[in-house]
CSV table of C-alpha atoms in Angstrom, one decimal:
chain,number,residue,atom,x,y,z
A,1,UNK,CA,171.7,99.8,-136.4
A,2,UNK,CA,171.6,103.4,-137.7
A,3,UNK,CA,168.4,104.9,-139.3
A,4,UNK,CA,167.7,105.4,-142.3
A,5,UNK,CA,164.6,107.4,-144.3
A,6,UNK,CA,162.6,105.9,-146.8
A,7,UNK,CA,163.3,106.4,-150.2
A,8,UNK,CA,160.5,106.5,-152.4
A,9,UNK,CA,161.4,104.6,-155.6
A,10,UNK,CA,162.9,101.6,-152.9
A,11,UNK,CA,159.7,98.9,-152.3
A,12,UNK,CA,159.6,98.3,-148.4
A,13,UNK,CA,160.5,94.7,-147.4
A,14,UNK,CA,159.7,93.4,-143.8
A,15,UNK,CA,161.9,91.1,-142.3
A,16,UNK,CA,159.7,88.5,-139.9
A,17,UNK,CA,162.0,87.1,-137.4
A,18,UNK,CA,160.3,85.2,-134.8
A,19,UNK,CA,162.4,84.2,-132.0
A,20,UNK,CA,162.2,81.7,-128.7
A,21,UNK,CA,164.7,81.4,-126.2
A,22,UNK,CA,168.2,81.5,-128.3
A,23,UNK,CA,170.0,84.8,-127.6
A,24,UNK,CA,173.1,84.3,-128.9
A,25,UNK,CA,171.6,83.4,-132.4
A,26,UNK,CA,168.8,86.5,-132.2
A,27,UNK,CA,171.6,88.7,-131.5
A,28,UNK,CA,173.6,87.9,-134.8
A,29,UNK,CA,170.6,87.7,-136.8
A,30,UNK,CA,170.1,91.2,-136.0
A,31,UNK,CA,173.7,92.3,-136.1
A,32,UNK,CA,173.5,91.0,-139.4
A,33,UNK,CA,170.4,93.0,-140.8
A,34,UNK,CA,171.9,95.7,-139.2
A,35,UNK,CA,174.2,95.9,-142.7
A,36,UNK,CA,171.8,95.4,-145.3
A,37,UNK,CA,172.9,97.4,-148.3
A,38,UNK,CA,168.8,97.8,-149.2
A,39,UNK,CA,167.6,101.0,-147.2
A,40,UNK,CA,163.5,100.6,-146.9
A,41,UNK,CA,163.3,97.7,-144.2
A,42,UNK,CA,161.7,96.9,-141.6
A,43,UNK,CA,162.3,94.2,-138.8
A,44,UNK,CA,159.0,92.6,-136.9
A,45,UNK,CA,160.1,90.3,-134.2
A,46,UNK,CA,158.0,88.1,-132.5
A,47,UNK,CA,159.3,86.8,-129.1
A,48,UNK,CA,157.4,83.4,-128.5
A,49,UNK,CA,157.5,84.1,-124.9
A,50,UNK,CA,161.0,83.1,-124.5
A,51,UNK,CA,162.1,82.2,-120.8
A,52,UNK,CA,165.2,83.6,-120.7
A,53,UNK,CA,165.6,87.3,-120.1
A,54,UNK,CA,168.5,87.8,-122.4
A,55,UNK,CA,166.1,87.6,-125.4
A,56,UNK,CA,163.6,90.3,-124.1
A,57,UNK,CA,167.1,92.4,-122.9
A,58,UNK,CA,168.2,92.3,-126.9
A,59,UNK,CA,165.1,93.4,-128.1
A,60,UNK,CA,164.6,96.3,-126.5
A,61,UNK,CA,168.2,97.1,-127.4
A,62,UNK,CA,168.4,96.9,-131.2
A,63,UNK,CA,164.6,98.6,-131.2
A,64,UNK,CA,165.6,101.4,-129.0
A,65,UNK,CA,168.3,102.2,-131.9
A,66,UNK,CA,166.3,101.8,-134.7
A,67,UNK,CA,162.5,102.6,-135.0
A,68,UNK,CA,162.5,100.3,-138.3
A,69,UNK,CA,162.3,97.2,-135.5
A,70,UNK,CA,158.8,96.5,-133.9
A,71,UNK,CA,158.8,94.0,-130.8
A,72,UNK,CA,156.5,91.4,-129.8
A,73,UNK,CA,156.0,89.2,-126.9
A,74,UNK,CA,153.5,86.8,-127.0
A,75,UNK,CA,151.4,86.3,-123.8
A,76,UNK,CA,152.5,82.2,-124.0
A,77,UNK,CA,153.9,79.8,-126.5
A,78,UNK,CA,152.0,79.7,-129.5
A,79,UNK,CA,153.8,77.1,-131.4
A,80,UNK,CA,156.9,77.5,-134.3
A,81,UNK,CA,154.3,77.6,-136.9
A,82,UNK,CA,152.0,80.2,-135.6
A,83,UNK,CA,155.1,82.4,-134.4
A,84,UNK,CA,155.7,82.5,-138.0
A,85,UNK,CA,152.3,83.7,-139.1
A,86,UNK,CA,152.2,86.0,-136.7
A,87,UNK,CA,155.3,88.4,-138.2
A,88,UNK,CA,154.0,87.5,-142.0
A,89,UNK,CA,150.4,88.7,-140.2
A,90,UNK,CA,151.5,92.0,-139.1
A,91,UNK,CA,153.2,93.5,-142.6
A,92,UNK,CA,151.6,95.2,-144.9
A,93,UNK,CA,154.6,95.7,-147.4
A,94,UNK,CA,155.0,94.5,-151.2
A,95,UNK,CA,157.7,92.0,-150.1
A,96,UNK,CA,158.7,90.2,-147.2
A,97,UNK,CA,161.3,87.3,-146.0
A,98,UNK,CA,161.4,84.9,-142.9
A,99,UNK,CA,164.5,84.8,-140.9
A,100,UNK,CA,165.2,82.3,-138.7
A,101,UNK,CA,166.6,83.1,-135.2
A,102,UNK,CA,169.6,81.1,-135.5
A,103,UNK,CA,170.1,82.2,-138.9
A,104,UNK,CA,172.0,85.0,-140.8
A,105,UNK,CA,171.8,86.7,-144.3
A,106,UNK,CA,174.9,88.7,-146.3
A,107,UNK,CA,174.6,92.3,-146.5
A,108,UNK,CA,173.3,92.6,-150.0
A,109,UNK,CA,170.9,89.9,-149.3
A,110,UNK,CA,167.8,91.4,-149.6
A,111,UNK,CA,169.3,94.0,-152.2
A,112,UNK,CA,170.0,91.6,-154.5
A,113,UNK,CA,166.8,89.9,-154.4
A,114,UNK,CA,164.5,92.7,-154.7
A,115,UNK,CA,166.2,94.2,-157.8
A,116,UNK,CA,165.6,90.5,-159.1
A,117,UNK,CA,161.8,91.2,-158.5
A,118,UNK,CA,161.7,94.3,-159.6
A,119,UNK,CA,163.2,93.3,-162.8
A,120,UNK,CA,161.2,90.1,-163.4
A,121,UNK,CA,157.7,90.5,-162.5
A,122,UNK,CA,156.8,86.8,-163.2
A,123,UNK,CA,159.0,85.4,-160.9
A,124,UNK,CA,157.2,85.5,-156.9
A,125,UNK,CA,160.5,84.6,-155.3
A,126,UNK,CA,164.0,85.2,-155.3
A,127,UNK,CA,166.4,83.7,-152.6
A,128,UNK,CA,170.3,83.7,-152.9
A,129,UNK,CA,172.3,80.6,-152.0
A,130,UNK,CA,172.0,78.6,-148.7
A,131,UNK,CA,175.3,77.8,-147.0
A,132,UNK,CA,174.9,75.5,-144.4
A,133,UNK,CA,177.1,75.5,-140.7
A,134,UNK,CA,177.5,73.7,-137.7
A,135,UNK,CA,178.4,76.3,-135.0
A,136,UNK,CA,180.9,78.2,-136.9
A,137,UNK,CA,182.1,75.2,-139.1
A,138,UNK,CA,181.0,75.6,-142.4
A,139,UNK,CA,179.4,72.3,-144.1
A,140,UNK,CA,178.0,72.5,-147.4
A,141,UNK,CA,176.0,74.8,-149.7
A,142,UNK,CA,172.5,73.4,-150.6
A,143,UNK,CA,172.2,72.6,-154.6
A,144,UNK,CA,170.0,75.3,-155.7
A,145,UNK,CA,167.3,75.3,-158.3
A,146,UNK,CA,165.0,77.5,-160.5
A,147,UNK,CA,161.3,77.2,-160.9
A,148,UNK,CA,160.4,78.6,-164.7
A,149,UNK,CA,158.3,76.8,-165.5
A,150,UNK,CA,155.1,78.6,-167.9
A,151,UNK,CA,152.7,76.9,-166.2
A,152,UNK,CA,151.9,76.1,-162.8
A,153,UNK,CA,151.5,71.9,-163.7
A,154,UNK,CA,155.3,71.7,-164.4
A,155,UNK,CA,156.3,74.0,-162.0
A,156,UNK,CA,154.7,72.6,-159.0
A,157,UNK,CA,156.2,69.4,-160.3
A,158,UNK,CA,159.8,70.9,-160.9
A,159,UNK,CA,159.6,72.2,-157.5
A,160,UNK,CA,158.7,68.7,-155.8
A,161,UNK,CA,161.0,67.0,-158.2
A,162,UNK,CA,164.5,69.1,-156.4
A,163,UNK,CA,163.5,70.1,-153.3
A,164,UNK,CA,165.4,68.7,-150.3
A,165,UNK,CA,166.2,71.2,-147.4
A,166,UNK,CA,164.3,74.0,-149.0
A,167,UNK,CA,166.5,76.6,-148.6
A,168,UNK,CA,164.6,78.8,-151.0
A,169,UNK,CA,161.4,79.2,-148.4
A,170,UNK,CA,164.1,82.1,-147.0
A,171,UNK,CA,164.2,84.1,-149.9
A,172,UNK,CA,162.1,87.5,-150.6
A,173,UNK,CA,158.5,86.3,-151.9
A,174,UNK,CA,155.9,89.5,-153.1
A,175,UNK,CA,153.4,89.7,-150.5
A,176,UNK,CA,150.4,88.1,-151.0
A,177,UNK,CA,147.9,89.6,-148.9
A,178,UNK,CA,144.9,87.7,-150.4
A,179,UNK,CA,146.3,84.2,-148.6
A,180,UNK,CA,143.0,83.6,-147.1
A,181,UNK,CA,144.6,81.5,-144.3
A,182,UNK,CA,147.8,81.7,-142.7
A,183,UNK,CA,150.3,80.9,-144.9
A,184,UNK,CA,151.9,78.1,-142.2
A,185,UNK,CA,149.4,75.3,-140.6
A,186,UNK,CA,151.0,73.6,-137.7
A,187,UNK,CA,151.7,70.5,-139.9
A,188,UNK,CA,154.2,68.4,-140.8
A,189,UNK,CA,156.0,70.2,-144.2
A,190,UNK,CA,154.1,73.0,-144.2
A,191,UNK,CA,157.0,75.6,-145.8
A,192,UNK,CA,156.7,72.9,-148.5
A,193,UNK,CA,153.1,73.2,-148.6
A,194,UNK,CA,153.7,77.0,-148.8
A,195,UNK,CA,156.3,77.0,-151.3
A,196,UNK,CA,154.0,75.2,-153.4
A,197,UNK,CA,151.1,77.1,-153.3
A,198,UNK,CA,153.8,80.2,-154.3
A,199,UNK,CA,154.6,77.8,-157.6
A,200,UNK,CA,151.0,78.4,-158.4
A,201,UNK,CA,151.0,82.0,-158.2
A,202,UNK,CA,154.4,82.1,-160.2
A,203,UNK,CA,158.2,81.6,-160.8
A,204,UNK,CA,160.8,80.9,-158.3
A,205,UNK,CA,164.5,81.6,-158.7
A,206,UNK,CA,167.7,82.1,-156.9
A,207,UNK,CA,170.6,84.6,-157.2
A,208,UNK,CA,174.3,83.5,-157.1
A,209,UNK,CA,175.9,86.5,-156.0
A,210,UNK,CA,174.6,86.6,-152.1
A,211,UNK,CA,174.3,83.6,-149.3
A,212,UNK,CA,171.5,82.6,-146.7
A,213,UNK,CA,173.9,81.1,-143.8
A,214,UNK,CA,171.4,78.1,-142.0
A,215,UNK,CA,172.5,76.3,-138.9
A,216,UNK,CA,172.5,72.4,-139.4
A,217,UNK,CA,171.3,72.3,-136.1
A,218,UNK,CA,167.9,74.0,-136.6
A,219,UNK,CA,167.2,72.4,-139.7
A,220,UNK,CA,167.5,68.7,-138.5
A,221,UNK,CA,164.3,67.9,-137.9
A,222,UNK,CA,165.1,63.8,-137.8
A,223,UNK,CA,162.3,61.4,-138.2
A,224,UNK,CA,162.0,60.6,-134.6
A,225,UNK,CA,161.9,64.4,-133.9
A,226,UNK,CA,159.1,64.9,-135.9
A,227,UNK,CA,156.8,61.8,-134.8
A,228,UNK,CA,157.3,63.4,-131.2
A,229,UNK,CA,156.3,66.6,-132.4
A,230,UNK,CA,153.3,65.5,-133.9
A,231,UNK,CA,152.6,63.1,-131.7
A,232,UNK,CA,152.2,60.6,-134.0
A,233,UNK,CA,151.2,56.9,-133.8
A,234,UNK,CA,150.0,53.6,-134.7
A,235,UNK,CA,150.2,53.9,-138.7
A,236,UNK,CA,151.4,57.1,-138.7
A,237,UNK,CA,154.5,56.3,-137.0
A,238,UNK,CA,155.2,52.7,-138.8
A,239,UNK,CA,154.3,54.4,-142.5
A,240,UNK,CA,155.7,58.1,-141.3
A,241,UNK,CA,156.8,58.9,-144.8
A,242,UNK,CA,153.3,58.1,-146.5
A,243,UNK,CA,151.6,60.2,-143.9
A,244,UNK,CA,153.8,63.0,-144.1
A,245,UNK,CA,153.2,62.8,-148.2
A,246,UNK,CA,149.8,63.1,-148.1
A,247,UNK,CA,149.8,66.3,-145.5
A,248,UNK,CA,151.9,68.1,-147.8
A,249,UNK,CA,150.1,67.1,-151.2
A,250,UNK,CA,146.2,67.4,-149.3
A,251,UNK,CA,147.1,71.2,-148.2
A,252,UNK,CA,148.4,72.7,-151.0
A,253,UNK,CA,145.2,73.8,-151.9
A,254,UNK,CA,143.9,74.4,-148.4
A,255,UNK,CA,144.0,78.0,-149.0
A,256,UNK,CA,140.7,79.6,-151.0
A,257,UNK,CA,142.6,82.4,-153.2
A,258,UNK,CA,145.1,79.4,-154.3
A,259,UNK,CA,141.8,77.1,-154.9
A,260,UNK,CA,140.6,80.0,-157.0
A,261,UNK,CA,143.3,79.8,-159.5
A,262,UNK,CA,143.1,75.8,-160.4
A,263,UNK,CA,140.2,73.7,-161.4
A,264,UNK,CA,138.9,70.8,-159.1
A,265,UNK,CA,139.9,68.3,-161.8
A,266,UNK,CA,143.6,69.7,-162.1
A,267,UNK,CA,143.7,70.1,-157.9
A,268,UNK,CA,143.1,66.4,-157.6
A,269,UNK,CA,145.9,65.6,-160.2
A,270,UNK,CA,148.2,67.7,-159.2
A,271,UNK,CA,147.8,66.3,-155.3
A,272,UNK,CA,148.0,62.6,-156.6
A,273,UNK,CA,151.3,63.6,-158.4
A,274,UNK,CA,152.9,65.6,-155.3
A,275,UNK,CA,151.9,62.6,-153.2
A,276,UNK,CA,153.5,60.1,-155.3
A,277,UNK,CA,156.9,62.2,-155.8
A,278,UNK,CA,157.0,63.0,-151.9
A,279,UNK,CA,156.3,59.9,-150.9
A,280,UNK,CA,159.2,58.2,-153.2
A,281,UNK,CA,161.6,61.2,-152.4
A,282,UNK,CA,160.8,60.4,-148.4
A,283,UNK,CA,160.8,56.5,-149.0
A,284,UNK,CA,164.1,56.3,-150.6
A,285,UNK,CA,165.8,59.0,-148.2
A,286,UNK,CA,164.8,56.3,-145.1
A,287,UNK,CA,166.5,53.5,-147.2
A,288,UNK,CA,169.3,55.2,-147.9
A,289,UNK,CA,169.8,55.7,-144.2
A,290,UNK,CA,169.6,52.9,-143.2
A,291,UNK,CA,171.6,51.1,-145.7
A,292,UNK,CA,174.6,53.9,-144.4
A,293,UNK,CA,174.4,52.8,-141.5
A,294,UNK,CA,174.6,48.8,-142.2
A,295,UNK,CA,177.1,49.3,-144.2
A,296,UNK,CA,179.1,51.9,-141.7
A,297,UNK,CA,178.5,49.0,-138.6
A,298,UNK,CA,179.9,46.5,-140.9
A,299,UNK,CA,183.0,48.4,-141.3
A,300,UNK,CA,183.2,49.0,-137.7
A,301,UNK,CA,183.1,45.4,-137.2
């Protein structure tokens, strides 16, 4: 990765990449920034205190040939979530972007969506398309969807009315710095939770002409994953789909600055609604599962 000077009329974006014992994908994540076309980045790694060496050996590698790359090594495991809120923590620039460490993003990725930004001040994100793999097999690209809504009422319902993988969370967002909590709470849903609270600062959109390239494998959090994770039981477990609705909907407006912007009445309406469209959305994804997989054993049989 070769350095490059600032240029003053170029906003700086930093790249958050936290990272936990997967080499092989940290070191093409950062092969792949390596060739962003944009020139004011900068790349703040967080390595969760990863147990294999090779992660610590890459590192110090890529930041020893490029001082736009600041390393971190946590003292223990902090968790996925709070990995995450620690690289959003430590920028200070006007935009940033999440990248995942078995993840990758096209050269002109973040080129692409800043000159969106800068060219549409009342939109708060801009992602391009997310292309989905499995290894090195390509699978599918993710429908994508706008959020342009005037107001915040339709657009936090637009948003909840499309979203599926959410492969828009890894787009470039202006940087809030008046998020009074971190942006991520170890909960179930919580880059929906995030995404909403951005639908109430203002417009999301997507850009056709660059590619966010997600591995399946990272983003298949399956039910019974999740109810492990979270250690969920009793109710919890039997209505899982209910429960996870009402974490989403109950911390949109966990955050103080996002309180701020809509009355208590509105708040309560707009959480009943999210709750009711999650909740359906989850609810009919489970029945649809398992009616694929009557119907697939009867074919078998």
């Amino acid at each position: 990765m070769n350095d490059v000077h600032l240029h003053r009329h170029f906003p700086v974006v930093s790249i958050g990449l936290p990272t936990y014992n997967r080499p092989t994908g940290l070191r093409k994540a950062l092969e792949w920034i390596s060739k962003q076309t944009y020139p004011n980045i900068e790349v703040i790694i967080s390595d969760n205190c990863s147990e294999i060496e090779e992660v610590q050996e890459i590192t110090k590698e890529f930041s020893s040939k490029d001082k736009r790359i600041r390393v971190f090594r946590q003292g223990k495991n902090i968790g996925l979530e709070n990995n995450f809120n620690f690289v959003y923590a430590q920028s200070k620039a006007p935009y940033f972007i999440w990248m995942s460490d078995d993840d990758f993003f096209e050269p002109n990725y973040v080129e692409e969506c800043v000159a969106f930004l800068e060219n549409n001040p009342q939109y708060i994100l801009c992602s391009g398309v997310a292309k989905y793999y499995e290894g090195d097999k390509y699978l599918f690209d993710e429908p994508m969807f706008r959020v342009e809504g005037n107001g915040y009422f339709s657009r936090i319902v637009h948003y909840f009315s499309h979203v599926e993988k959410n492969g828009n969370f890894y787009g470039v967002f202006r940087n809030i710095s008046l998020f009074s909590d971190p942006p991520l709470p170890a909960q179930m849903g919580s880059d929906w939770s995030f995404m909403a609270k951005l639908t109430i600062l203002g417009k999301l959109a997507y850009v056709s002409t660059t590619a966010y390239h997600r591995s399946i494998e990272g983003n298949s959090q399956t039910r019974k994953k999740l109810v492990t994770k979270y250690k969920l039981r009793g109710w919890k477990n039997i209505f899982f789909e209910t429960y996870q609705a009402y974490i989403v909907s109950s911390n949109i407006f966990s955050d103080n600055y996002i309180r701020s912007k809509v009355p208590l009445p509105v708040q309560w309406c707009i959480t009943l609604i999210v709750f009711l469209q999650i909740n359906w959305k989850l609810f009919w994804k489970f029945i649809r599962k398992i009616i694929r997989k009557v119907f697939n054993k009867a074919n078998i049989q």
